[in-house]
PDB file of C-alpha atoms in Angstrom:
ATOM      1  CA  UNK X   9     -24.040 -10.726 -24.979  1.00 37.00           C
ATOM      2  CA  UNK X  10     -22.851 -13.995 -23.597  1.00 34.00           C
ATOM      3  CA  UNK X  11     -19.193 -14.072 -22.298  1.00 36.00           C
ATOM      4  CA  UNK X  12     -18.155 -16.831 -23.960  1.00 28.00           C
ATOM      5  CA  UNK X  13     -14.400 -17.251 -25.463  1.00 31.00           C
ATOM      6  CA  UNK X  14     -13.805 -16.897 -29.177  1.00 31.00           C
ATOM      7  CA  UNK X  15     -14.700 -20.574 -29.910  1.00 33.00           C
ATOM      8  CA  UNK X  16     -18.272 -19.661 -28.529  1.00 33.00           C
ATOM      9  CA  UNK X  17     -18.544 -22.640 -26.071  1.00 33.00           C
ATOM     10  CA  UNK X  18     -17.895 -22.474 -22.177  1.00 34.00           C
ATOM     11  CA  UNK X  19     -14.989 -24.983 -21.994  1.00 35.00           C
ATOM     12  CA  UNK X  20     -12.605 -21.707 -21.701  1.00 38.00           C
ATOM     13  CA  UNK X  21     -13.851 -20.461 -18.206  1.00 40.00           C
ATOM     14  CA  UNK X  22     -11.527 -20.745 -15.207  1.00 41.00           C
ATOM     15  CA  UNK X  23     -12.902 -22.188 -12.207  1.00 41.00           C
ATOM     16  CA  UNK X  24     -12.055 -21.249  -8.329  1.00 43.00           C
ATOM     17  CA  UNK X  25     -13.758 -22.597  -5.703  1.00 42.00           C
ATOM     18  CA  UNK X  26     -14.916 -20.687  -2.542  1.00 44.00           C
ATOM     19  CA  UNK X  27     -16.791 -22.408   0.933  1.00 43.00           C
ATOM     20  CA  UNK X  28     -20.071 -21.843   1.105  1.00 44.00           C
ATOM     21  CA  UNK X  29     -22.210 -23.216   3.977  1.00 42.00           C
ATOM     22  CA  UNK X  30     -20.925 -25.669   6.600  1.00 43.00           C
ATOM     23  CA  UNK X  31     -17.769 -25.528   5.293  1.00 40.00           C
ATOM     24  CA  UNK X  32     -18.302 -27.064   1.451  1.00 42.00           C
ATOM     25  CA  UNK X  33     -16.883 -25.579  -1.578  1.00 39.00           C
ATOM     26  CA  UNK X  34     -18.796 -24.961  -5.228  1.00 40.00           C
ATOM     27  CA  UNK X  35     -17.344 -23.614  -8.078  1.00 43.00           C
ATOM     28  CA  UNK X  36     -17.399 -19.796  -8.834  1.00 44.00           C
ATOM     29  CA  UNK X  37     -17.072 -19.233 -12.858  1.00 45.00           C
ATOM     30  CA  UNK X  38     -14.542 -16.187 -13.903  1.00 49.00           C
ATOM     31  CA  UNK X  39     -15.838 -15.203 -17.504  1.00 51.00           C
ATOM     32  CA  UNK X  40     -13.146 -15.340 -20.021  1.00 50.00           C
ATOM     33  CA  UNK X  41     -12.739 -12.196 -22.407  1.00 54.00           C
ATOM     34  CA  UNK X  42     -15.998 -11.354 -24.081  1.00 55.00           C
ATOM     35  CA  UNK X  43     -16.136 -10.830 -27.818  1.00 55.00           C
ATOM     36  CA  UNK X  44     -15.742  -7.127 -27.397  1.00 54.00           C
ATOM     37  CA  UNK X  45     -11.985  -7.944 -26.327  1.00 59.00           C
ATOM     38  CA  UNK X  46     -11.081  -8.950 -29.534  1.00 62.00           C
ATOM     39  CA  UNK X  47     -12.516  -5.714 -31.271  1.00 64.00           C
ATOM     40  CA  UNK X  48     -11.174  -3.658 -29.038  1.00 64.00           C
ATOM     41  CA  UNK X  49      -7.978  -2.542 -31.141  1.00 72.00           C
ATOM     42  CA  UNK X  50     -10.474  -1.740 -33.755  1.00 82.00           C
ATOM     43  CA  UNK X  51     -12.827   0.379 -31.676  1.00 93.00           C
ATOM     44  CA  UNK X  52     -13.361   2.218 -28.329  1.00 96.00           C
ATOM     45  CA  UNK X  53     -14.920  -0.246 -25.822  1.00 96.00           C
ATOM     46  CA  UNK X  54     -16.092   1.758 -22.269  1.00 98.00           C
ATOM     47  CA  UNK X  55     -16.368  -0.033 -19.325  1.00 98.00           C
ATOM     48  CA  UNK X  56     -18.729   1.814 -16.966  1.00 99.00           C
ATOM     49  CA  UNK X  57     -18.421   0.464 -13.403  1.00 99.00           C
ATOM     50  CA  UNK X  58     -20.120   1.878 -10.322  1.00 98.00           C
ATOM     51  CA  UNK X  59     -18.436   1.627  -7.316  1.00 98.00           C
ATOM     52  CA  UNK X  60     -19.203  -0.771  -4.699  1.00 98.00           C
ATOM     53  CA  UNK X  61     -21.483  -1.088  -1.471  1.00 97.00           C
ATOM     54  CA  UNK X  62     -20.725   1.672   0.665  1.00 97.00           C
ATOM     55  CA  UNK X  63     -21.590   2.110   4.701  1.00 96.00           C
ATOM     56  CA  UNK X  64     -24.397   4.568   3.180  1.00 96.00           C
ATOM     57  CA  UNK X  65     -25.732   2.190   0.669  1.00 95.00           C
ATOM     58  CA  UNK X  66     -26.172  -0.145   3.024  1.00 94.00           C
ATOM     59  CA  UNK X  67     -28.261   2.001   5.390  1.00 93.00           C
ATOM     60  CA  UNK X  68     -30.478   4.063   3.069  1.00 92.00           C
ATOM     61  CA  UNK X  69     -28.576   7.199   3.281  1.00 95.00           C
ATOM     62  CA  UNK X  70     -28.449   9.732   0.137  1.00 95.00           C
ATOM     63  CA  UNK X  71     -24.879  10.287  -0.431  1.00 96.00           C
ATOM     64  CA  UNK X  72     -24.109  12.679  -3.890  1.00 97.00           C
ATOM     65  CA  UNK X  73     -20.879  14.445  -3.314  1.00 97.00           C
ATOM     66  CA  UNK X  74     -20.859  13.243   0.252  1.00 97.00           C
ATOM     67  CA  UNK X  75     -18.098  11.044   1.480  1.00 97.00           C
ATOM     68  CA  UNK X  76     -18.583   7.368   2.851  1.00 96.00           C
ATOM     69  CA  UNK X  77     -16.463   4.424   2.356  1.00 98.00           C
ATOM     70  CA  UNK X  78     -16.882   0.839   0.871  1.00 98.00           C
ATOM     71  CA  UNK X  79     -18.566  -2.217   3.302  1.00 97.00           C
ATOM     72  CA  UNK X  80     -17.184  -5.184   4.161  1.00 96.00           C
ATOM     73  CA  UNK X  81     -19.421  -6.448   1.307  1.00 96.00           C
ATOM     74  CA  UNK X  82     -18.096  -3.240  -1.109  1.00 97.00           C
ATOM     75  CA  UNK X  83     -14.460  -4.446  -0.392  1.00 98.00           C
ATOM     76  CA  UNK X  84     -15.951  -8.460  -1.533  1.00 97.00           C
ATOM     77  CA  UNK X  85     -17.813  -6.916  -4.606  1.00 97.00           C
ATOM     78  CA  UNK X  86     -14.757  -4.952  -5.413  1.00 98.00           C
ATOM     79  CA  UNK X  87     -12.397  -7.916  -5.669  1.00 97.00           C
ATOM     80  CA  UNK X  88     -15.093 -10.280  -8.050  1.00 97.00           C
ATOM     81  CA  UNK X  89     -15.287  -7.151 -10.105  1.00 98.00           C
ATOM     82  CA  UNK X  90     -11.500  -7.222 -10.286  1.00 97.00           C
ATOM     83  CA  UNK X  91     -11.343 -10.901 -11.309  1.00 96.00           C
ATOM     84  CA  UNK X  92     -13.801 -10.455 -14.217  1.00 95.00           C
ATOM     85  CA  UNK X  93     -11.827  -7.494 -15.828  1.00 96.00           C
ATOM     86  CA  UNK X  94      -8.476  -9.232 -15.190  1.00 94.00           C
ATOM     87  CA  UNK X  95      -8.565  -9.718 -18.604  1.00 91.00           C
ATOM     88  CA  UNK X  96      -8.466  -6.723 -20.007  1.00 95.00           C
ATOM     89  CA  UNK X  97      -5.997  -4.894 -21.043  1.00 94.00           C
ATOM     90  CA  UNK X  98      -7.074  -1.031 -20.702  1.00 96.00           C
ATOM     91  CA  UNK X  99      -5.431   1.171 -22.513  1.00 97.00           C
ATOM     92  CA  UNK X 100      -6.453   4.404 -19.591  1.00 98.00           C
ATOM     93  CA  UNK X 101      -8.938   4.150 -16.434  1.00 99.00           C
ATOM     94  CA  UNK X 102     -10.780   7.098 -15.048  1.00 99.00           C
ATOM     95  CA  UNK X 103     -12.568   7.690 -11.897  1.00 99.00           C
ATOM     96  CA  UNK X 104     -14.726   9.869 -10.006  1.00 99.00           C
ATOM     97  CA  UNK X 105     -12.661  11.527  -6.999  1.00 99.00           C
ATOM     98  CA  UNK X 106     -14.785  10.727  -4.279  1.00 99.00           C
ATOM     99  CA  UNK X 107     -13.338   7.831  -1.643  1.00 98.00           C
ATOM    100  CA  UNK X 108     -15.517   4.993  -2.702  1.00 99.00           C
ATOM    101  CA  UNK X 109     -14.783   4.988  -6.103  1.00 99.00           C
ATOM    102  CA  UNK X 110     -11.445   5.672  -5.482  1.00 99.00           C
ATOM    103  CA  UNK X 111     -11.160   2.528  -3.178  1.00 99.00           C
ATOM    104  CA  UNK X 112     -12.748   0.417  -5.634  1.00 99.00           C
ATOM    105  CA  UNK X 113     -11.041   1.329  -8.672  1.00 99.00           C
ATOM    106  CA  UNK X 114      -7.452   0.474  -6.588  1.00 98.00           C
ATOM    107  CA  UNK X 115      -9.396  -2.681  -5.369  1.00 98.00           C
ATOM    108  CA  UNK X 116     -10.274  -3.662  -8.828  1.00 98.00           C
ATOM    109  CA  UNK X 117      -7.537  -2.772 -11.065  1.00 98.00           C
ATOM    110  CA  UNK X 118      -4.539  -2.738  -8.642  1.00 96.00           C
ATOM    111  CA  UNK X 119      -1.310  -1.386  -9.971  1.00 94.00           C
ATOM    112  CA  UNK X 120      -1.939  -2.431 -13.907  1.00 93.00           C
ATOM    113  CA  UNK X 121      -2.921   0.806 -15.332  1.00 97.00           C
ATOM    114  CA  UNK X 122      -3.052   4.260 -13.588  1.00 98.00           C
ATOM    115  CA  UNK X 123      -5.741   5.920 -12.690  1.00 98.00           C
ATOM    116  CA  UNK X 124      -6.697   9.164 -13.227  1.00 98.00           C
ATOM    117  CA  UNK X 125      -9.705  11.421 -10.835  1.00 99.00           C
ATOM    118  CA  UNK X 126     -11.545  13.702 -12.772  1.00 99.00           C
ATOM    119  CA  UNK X 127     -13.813  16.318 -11.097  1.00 98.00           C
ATOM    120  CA  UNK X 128     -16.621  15.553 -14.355  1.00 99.00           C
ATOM    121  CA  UNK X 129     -17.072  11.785 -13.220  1.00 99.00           C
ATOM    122  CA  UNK X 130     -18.336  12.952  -9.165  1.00 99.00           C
ATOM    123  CA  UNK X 131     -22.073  11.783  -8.833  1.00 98.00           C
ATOM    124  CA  UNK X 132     -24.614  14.711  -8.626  1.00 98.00           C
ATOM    125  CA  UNK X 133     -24.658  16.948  -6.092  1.00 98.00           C
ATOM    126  CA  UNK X 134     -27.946  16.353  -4.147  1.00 97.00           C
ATOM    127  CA  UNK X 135     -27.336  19.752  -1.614  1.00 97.00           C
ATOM    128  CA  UNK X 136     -29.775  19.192   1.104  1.00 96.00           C
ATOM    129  CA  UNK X 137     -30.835  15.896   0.771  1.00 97.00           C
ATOM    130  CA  UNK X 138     -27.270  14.471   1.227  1.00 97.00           C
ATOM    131  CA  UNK X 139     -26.927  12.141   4.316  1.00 96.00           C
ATOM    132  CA  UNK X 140     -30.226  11.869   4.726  1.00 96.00           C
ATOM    133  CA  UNK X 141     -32.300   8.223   5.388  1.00 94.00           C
ATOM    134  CA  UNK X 142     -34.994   7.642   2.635  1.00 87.00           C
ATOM    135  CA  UNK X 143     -37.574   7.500   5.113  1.00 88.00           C
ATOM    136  CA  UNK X 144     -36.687  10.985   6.172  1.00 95.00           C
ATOM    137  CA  UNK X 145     -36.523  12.354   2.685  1.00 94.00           C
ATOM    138  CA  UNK X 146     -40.300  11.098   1.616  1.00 92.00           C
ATOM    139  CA  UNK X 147     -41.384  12.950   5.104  1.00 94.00           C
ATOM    140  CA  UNK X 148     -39.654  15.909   4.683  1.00 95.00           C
ATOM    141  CA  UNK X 149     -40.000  16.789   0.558  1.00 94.00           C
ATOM    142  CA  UNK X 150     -42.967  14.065  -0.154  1.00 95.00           C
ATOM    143  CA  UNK X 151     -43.774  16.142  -3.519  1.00 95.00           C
ATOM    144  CA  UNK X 152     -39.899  16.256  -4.514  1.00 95.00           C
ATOM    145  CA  UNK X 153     -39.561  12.830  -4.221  1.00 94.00           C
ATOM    146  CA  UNK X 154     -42.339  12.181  -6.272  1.00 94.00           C
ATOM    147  CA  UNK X 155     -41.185  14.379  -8.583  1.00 95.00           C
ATOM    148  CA  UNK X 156     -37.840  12.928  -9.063  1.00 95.00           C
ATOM    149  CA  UNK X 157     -39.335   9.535 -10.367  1.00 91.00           C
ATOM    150  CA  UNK X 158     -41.529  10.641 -12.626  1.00 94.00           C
ATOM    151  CA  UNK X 159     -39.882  13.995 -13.856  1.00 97.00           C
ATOM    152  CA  UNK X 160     -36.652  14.745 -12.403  1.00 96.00           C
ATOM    153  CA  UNK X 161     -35.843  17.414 -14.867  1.00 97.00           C
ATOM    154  CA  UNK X 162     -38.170  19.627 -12.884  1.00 97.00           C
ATOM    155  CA  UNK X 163     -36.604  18.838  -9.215  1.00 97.00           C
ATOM    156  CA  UNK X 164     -35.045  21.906  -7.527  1.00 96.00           C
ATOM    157  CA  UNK X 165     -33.543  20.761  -4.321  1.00 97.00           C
ATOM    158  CA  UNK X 166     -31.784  23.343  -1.953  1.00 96.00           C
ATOM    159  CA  UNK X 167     -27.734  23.701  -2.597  1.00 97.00           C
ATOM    160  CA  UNK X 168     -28.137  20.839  -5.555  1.00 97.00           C
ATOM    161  CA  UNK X 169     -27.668  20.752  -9.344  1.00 98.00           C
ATOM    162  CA  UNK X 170     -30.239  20.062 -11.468  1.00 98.00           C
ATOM    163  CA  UNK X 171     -30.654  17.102 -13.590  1.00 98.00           C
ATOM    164  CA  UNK X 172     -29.835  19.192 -16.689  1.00 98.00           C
ATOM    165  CA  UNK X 173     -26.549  21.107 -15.271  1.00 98.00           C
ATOM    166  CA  UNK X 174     -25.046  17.295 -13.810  1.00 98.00           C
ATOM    167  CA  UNK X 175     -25.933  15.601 -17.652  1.00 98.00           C
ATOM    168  CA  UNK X 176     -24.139  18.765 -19.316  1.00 99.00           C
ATOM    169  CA  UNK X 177     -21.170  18.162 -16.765  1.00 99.00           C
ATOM    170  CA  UNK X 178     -21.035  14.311 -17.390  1.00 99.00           C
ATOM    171  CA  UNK X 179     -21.115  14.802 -21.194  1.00 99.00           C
ATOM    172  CA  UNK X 180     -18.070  17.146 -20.989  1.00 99.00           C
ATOM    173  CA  UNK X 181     -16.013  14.689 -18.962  1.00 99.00           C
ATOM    174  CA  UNK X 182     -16.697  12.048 -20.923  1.00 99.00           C
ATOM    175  CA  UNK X 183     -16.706  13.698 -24.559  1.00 98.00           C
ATOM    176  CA  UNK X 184     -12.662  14.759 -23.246  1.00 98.00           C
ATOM    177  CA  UNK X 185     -12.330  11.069 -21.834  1.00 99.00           C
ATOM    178  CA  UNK X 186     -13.354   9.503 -25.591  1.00 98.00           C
ATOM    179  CA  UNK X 187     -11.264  12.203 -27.709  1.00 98.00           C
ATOM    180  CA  UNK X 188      -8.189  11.399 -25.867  1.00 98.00           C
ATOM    181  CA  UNK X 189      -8.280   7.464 -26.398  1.00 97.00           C
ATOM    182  CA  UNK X 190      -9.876   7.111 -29.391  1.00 94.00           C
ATOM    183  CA  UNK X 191      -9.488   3.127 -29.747  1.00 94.00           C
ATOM    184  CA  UNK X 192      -8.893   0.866 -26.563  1.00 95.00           C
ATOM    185  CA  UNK X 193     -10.880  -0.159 -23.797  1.00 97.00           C
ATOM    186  CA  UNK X 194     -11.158   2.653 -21.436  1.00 98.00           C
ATOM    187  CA  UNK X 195     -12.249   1.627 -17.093  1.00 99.00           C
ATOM    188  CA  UNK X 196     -14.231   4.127 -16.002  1.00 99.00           C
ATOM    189  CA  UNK X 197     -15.331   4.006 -12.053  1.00 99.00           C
ATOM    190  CA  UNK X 198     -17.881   6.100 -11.566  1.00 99.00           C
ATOM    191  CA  UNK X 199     -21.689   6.704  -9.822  1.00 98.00           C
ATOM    192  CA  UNK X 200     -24.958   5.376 -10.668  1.00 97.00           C
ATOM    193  CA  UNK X 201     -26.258   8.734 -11.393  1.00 97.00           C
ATOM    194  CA  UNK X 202     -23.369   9.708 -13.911  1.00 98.00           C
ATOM    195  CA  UNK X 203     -24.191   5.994 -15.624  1.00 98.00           C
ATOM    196  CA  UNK X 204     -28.010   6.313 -16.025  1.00 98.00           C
ATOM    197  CA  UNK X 205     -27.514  10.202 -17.266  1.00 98.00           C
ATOM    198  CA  UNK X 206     -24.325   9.116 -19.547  1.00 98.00           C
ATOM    199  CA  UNK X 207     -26.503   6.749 -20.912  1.00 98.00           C
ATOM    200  CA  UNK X 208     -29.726   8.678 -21.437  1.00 98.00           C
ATOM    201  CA  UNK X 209     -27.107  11.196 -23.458  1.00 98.00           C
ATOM    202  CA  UNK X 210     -25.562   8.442 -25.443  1.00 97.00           C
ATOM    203  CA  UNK X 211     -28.720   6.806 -26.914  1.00 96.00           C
ATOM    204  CA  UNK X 212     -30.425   9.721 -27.437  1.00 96.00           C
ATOM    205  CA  UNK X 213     -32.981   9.655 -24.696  1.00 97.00           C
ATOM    206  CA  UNK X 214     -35.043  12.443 -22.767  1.00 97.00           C
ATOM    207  CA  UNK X 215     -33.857  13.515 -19.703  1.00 96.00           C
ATOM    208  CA  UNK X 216     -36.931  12.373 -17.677  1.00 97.00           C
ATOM    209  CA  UNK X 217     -36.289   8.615 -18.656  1.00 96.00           C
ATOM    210  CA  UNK X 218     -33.451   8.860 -16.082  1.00 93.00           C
ATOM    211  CA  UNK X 219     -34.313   5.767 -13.949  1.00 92.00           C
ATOM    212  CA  UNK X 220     -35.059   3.243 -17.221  1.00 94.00           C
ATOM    213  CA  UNK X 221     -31.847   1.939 -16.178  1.00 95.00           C
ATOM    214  CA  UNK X 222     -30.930  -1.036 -13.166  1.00 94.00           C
ATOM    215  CA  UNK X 223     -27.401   0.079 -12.159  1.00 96.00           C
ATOM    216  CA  UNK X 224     -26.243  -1.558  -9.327  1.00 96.00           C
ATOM    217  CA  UNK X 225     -22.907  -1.768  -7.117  1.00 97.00           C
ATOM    218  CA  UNK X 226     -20.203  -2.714  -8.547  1.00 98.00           C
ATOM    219  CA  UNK X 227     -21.956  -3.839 -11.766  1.00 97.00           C
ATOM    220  CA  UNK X 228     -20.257  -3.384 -15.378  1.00 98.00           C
ATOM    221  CA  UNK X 229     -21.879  -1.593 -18.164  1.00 98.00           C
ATOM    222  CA  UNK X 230     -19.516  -1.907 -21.318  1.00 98.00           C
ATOM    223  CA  UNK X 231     -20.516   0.388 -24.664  1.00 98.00           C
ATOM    224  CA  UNK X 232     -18.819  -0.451 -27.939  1.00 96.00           C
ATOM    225  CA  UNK X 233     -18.565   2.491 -30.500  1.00 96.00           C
ATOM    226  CA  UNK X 234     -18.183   0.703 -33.874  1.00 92.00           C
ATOM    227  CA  UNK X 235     -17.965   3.318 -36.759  1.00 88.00           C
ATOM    228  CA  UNK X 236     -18.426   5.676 -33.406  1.00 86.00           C
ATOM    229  CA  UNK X 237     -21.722   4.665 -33.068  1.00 92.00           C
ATOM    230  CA  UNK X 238     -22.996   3.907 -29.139  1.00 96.00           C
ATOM    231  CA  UNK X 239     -23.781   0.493 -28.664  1.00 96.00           C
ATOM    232  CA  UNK X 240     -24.796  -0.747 -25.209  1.00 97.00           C
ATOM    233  CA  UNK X 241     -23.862  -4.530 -24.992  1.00 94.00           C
ATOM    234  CA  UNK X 242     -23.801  -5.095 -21.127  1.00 96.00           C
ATOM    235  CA  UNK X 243     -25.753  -2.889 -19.048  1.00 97.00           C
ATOM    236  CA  UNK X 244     -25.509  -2.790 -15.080  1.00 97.00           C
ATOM    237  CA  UNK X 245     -24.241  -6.446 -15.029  1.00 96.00           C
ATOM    238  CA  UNK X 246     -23.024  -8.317 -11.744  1.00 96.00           C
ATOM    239  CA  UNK X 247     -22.832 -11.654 -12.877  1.00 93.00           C
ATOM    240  CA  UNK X 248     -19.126 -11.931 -11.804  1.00 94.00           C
ATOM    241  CA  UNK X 249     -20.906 -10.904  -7.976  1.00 94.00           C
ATOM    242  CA  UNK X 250     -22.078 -14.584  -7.639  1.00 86.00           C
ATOM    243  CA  UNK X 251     -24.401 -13.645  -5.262  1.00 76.00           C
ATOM    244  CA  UNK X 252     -21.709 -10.872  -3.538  1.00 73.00           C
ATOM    245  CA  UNK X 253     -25.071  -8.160  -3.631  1.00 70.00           C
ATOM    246  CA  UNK X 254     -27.481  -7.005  -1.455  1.00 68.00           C
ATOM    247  CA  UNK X 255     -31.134  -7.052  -1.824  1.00 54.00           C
ATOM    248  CA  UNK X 256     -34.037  -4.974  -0.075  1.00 47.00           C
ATOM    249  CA  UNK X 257     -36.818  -5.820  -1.125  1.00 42.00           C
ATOM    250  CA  UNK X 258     -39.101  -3.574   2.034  1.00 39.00           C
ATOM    251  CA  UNK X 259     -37.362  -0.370   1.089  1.00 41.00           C
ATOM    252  CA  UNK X 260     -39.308   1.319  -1.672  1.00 39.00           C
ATOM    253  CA  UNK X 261     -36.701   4.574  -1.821  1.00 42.00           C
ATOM    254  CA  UNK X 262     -33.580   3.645  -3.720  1.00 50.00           C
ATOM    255  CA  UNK X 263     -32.219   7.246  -5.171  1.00 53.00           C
ATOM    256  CA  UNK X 264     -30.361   5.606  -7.832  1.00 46.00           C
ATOM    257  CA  UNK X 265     -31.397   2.204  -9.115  1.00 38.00           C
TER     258      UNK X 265
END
């Protein structure tokens, strides 16, 4: 859906300018409020945002419930992601405990709306695969990785929760999150992993189609729930980034998309 004020044309977007090589400056486009603004005293609008490029991200490393903290380039997404949802006026925020959500939710929403860490949102816990390099994981479990692209329902990974057990938890959180603000638009800063298995919940999809989904740092997923019915009208976007993202193409072992 484009993000294009109520009038439908592109004359309402606010332009800043930031250098770019040898010193010139181009314009970087801030989207003014999307059409799900205006429904959102109407409905429940959710705003799914993972957090942004962490030291471990950068490097390859698995991280689950591990801690690591947001780049230089995490700190940089953060802030665009902050512009695009100045907007907004959320009526709660949420986000997973761990230190770089944490870090981008105060980067990105600042002091206008509190927000609350709930244990539910925490990405799944990957036990012994945590802080390990990609390379070492396909050496080390070549079957399990396998496996958990093609079925991860039926990974069992030492000291980890299953698939099934981190979509229950997930659900739970986020069934509390919706019955205590039923209309409003509702930040929640969260993990890749609790995205792709929110969504696979939410639009009724099997457990194994897990990875269907491109969620990257610091992108936005919004879901609308007219007549409380899911509907998906961004998913995993990072327009607002203006080129603020990393690419690797040469590493074939992303462990969430």
């Amino acid at each position: 859906m484009a993000a294009f004020p109520r009038g439908g044309s592109r004359a309402g977007n606010r332009e800043h300018t930031r250098p770019g090589a040898r010193g010139q400056f181009f314009p970087v486009l801030v989207a003014p409020p999307p059409r799900a603004h205006y429904y959102a005293r109407t409905m429940q609008v959710l705003y799914l945002i993972r957090h942004a490029e962490t030291g471990f991200n950068r490097v390859g490393r698995v991280q689950g419930h591990t801690e690591s903290t947001l780049s230089r380039l995490g700190h940089t997404q953060a802030r665009r992601t902050g512009e695009r949802l100045g907007y907004v006026d959320f009526v709660a925020a949420y986000a997973s405990p761990s230190r770089r959500t944490l870090q981008t939710a105060r980067i990105a929403l600042g002091d206008r709306v509190d927000v609350n860490a709930r244990e539910g949102l925490r990405e799944i816990n990957l036990g012994a695969w945590e802080g390990l390099k990609a390379s070492t994981l396909r050496k080390r479990y070549p079957r399990q990785v396998h496996l958990w692209f093609h079925k991860p329902s039926a990974v069992r990974i030492a000291g980890a929760e299953t698939v099934a057990q981190f979509r229950r938890r997930v659900v739970r959180e986020m069934k509390g999150i919706r019955e205590t603000h039923p209309k409003g638009e509702i930040a929640v800063v969260t993990h890749g992993g609790v995205i792709c298995v929110y969504l696979t919940a939410l639009l009724g999809m099997k457990l194994d189609d897990l990875w269907q989904f491109k969620i990257r740092n610091a992108s936005v997923t919004r879901v609308l729930f007219p007549q409380g019915r899911a509907r998906v009208d961004l998913l995993g976007d990072i327009h607002h980034l203006n080129g603020a993202f990393r690419e690797i193409p040469n590493r074939p072992f992303r462990l969430f998309p």
